[in-house]
PDB file of C-alpha atoms and ligand atoms in Angstrom:
ATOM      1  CA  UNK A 186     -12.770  89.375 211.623  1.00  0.00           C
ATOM      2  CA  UNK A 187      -9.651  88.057 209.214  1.00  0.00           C
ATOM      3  CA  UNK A 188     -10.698  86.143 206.169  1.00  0.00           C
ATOM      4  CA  UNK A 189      -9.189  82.981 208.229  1.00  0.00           C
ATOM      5  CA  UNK A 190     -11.398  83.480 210.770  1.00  0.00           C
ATOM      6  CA  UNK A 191     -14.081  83.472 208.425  1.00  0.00           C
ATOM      7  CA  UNK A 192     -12.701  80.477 207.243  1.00  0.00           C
ATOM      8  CA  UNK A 193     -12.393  78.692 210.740  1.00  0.00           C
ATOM      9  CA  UNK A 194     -16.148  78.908 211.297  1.00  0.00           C
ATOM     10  CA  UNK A 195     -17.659  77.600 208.179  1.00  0.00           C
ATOM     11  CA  UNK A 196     -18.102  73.732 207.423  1.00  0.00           C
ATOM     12  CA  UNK A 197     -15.721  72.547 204.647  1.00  0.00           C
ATOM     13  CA  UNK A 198     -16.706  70.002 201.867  1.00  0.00           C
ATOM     14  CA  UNK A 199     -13.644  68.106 202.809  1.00  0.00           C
ATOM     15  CA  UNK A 200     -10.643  68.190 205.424  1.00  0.00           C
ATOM     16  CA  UNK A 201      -8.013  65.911 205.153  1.00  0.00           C
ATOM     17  CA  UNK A 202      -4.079  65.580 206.220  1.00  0.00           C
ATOM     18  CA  UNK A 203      -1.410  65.763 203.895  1.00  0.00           C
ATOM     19  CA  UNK A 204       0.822  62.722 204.047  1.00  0.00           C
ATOM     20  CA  UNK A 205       4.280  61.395 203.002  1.00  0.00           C
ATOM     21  CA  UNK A 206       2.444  59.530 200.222  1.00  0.00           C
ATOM     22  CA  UNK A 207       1.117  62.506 198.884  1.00  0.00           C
ATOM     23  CA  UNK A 208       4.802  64.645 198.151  1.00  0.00           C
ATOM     24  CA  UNK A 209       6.945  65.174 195.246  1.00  0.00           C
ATOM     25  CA  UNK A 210      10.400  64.668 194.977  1.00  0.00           C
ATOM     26  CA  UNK A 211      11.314  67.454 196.751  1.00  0.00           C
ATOM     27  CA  UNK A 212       9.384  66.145 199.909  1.00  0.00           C
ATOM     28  CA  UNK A 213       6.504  69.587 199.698  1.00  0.00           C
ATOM     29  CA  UNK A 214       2.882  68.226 198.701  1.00  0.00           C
ATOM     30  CA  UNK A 215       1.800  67.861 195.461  1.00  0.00           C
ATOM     31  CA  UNK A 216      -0.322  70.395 193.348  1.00  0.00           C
ATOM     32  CA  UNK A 217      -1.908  67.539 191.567  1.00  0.00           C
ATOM     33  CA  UNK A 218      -2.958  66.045 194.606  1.00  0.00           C
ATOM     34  CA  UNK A 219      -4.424  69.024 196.051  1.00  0.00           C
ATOM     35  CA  UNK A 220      -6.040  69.877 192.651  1.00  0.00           C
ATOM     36  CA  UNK A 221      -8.101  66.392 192.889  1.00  0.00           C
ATOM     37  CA  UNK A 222      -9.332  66.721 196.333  1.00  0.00           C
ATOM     38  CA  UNK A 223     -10.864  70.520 194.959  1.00  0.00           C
ATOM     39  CA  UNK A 224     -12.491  68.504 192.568  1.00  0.00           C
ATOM     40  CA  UNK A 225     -13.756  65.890 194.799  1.00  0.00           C
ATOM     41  CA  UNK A 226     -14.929  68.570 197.135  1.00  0.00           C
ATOM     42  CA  UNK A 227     -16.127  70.289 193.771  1.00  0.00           C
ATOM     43  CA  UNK A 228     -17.695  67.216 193.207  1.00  0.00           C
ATOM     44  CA  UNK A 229     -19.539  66.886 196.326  1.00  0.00           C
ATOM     45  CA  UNK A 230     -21.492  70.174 196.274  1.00  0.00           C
ATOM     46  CA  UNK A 231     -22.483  69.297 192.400  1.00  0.00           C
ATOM     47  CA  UNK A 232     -23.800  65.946 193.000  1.00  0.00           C
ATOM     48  CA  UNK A 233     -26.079  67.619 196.347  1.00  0.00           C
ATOM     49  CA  UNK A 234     -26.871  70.458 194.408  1.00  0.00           C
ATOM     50  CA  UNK A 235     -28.118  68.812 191.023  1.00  0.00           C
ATOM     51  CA  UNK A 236     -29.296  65.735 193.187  1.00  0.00           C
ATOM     52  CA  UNK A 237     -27.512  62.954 190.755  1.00  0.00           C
ATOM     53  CA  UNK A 238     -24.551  62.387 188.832  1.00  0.00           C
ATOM     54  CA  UNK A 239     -22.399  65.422 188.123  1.00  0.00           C
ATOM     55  CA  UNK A 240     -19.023  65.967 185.800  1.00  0.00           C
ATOM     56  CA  UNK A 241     -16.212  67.843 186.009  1.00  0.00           C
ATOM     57  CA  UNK A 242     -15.924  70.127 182.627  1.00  0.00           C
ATOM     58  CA  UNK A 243     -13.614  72.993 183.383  1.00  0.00           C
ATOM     59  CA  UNK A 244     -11.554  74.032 185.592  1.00  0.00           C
ATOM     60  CA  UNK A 245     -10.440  78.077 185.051  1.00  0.00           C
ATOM     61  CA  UNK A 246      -8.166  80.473 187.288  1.00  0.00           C
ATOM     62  CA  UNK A 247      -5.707  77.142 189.433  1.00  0.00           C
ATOM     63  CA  UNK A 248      -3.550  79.034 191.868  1.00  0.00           C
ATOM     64  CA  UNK A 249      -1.295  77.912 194.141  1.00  0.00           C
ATOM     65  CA  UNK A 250      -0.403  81.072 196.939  1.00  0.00           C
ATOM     66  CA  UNK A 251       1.152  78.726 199.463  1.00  0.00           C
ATOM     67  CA  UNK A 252       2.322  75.235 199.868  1.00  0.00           C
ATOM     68  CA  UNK A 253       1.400  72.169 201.868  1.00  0.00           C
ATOM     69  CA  UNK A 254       4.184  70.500 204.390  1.00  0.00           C
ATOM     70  CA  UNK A 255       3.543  66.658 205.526  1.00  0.00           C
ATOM     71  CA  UNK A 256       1.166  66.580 208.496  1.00  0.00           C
ATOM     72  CA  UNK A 257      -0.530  69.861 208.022  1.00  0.00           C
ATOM     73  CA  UNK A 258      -4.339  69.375 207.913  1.00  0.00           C
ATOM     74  CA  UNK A 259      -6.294  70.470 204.560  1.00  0.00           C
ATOM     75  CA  UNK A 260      -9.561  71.826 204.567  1.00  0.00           C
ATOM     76  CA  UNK A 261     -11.347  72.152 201.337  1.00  0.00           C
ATOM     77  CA  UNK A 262     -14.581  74.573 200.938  1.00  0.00           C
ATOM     78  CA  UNK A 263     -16.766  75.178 198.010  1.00  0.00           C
ATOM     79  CA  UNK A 264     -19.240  77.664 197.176  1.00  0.00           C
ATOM     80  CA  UNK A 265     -21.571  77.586 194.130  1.00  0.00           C
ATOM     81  CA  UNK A 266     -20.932  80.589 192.184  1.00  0.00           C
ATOM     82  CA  UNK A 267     -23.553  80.290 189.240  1.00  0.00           C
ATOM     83  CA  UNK A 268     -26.380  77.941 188.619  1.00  0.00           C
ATOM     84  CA  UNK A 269     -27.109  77.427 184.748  1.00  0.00           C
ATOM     85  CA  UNK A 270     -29.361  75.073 182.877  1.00  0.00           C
ATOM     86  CA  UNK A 271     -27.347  72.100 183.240  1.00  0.00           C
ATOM     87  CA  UNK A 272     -24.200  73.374 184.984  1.00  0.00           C
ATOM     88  CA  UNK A 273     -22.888  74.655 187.574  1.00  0.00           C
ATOM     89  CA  UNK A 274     -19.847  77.028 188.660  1.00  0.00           C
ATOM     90  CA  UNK A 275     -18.576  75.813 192.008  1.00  0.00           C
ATOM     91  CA  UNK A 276     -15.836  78.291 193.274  1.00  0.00           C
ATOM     92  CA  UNK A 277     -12.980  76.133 195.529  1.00  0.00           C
ATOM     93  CA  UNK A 278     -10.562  77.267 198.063  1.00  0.00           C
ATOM     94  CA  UNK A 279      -8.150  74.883 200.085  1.00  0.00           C
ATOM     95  CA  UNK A 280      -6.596  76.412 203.554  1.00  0.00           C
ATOM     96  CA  UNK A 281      -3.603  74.401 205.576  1.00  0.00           C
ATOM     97  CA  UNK A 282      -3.623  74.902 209.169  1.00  0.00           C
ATOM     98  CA  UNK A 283      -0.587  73.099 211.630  1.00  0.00           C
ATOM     99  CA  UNK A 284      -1.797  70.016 213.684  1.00  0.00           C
ATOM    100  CA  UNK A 285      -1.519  72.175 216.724  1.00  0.00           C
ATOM    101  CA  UNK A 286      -2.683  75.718 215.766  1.00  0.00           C
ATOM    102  CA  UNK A 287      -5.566  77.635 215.254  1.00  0.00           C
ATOM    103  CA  UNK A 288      -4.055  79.711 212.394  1.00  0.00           C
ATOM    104  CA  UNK A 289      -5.119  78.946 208.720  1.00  0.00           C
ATOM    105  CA  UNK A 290      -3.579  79.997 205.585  1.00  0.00           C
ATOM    106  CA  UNK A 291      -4.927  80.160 202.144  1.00  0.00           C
ATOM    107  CA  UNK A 292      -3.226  77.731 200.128  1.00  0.00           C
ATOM    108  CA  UNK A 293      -4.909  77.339 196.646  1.00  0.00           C
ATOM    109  CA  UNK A 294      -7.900  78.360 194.646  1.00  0.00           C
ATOM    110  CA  UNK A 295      -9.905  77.685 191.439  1.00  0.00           C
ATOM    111  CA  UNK A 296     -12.939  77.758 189.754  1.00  0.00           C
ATOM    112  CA  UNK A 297     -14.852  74.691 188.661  1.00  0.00           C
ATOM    113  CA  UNK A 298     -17.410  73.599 186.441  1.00  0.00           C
ATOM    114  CA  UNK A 299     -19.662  70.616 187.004  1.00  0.00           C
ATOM    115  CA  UNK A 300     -22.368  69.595 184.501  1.00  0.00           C
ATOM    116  CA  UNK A 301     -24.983  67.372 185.368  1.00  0.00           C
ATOM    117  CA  UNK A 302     -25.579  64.331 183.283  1.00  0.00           C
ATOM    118  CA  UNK A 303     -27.941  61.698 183.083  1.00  0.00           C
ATOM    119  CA  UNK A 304     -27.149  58.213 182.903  1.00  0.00           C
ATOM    120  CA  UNK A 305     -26.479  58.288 179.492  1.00  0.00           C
ATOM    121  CA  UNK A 306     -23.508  60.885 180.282  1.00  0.00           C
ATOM    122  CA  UNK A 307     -26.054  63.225 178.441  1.00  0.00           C
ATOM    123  CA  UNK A 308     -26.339  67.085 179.758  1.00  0.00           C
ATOM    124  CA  UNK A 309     -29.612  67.183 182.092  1.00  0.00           C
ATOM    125  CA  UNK A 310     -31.082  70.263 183.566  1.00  0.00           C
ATOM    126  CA  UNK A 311     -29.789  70.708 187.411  1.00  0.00           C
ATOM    127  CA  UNK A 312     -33.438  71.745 188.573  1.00  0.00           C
ATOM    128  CA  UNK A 313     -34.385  68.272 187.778  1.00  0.00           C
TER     129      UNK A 313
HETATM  130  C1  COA B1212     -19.742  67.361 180.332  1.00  0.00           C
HETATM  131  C2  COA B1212     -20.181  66.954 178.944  1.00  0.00           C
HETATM  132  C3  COA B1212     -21.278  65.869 179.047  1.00  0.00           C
HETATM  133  C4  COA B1212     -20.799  68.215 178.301  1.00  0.00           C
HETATM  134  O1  COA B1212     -21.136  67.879 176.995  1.00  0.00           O
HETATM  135  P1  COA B1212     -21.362  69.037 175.916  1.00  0.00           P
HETATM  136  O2  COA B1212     -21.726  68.377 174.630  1.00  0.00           O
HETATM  137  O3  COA B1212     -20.229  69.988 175.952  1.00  0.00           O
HETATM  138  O4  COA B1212     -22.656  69.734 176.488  1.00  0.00           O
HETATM  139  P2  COA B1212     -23.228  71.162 176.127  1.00  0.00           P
HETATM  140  O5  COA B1212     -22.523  71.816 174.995  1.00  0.00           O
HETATM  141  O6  COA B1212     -24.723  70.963 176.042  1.00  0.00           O
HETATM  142  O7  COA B1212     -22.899  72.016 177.459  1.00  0.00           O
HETATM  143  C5  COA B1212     -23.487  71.678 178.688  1.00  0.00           C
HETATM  144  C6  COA B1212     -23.203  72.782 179.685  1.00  0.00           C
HETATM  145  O8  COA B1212     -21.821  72.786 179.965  1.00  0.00           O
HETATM  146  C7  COA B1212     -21.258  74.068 179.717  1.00  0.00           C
HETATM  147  N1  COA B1212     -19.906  73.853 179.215  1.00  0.00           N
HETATM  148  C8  COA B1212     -19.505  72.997 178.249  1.00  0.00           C
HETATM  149  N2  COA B1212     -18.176  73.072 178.073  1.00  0.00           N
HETATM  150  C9  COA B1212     -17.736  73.994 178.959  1.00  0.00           C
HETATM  151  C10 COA B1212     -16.453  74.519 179.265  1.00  0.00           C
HETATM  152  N3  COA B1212     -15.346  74.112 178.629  1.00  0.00           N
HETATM  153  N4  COA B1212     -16.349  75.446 180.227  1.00  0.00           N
HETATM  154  C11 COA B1212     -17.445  75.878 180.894  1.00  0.00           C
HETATM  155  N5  COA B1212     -18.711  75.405 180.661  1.00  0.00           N
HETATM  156  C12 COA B1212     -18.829  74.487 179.689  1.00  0.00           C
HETATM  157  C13 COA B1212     -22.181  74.694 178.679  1.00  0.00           C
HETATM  158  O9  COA B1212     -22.106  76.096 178.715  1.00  0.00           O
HETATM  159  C14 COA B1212     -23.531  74.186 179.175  1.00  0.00           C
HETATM  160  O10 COA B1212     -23.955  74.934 180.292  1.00  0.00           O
HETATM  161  P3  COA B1212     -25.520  75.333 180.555  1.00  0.00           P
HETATM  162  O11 COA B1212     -26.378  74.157 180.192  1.00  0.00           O
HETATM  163  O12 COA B1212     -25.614  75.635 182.016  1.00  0.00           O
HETATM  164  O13 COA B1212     -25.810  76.516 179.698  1.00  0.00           O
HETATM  165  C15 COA B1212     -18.999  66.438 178.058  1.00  0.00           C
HETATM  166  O14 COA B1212     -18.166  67.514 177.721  1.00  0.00           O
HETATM  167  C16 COA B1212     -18.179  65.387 178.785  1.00  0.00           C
HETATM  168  O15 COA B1212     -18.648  64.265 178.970  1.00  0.00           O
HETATM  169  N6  COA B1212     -16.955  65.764 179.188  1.00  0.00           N
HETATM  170  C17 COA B1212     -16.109  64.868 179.998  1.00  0.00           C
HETATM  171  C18 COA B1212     -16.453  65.026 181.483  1.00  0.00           C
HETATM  172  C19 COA B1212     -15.578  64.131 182.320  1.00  0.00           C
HETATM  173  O16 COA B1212     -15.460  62.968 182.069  1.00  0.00           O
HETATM  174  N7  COA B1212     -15.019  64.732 183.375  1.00  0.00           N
HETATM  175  C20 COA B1212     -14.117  64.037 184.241  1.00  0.00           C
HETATM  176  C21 COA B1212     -12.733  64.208 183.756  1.00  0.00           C
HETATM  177  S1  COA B1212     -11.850  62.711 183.751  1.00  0.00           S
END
C-alpha cells in the first residue's frame, strides 16, 4: 500500500478547497494560508485531546514539498506525537488531491505545539 493510500483511508481533521481568494500574486496558493488551516486542524486535535482551550506555542520543521493549484481539494491530518504535562506535540501533514481523481500528493508538513491553558491563559495540565 503507497503512503497515499494510507492517506486516502484515514479521516482528516480538516478538508477544504483551495480557492481564487486564497492565491498569491502569482495565482499558486498561499503557504500562509495553508500554514493556518495546519494550525486550525492542529488546533482541533488539542482542544479534543486536552478537553478545553488549547494554544498554539511552536511550530518546528514547516515544509512545503509541493504546491496547491485553485480548485484542488486540501485535506489536513494530525497525529499527536507526544503528550507532556501541559502540552502537546501534534505532528500535521496537508495532501492535495484533483477534484476528479483519486490520487493524493503530499503537499506540506510540520510539527506543532499546543499548550493547554486555563481561562486565565495560564498553563494547565492536559490530563485535566
Ligand atoms: C502558551 C503559553 C501560555 C506558555 O506559557 P509559558 O510561560 O511558556 O509556560 P511554561 O514555561 O510553563 O511551558 C508550558 C509548556 O509549554 C512548553 N513550551 C513552552 N514554550 C515552548 C516552545 N517554544 N516550544 C515547545 N514547547 C514549549 C513547555 O515545555 C511546557 O511543556 P510541558 O508542560 O508539557 O512540560 C504562553 O507562551 C503564551 O500565551 N503564548 C502565546 C500563545 C498564543 O497566543 N498562540 C497563538 C498565536 S497568535
Amino acid at each position: 500500500m503507497t503512503e497515499a493510500e494510507i492517506y486516502a483511508g484515514r479521516d482528516p481533521a480538516i478538508r477544504v478547497t483551495a480557492m481564487p481568494r486564497d492565491t498569491n500574486a502569482y495565482g499558486d496558493i498561499f503557504g500562509g494560508w495553508l500554514m493556518s488551516i495546519m494550525d486550525s486542524a492542529a488546533g482541533l486535535t488539542a482542544a479534543r485531546l486536552s478537553k478545553g482551550r488549547a494554544v498554539t506555542v511552536a511550530m518546528d520543521g514547516m515544509q512545503f514539498h509541493q504546491p496547491v493549484k485553485v480548485g484542488q481539494e486540501v485535506s489536513v491530518y494530525t497525529d499527536v506525537e507526544k503528550v507532556g504535562r501541559t502540552s502537546m506535540v501534534i505532528a500535521v501533514e496537508a495532501w492535495r488531491r484533483e477534484r476528479h481523481s483519486e490520487e493524493a500528493v503530499k503537499v506540506t508538513e510540520a510539527k506543532f505545539t499546543f499548550v493547554a491553558i486555563d481561562e486565565d491563559g495560564r498553563p494547565r495540565p492536559v490530563g485535566g
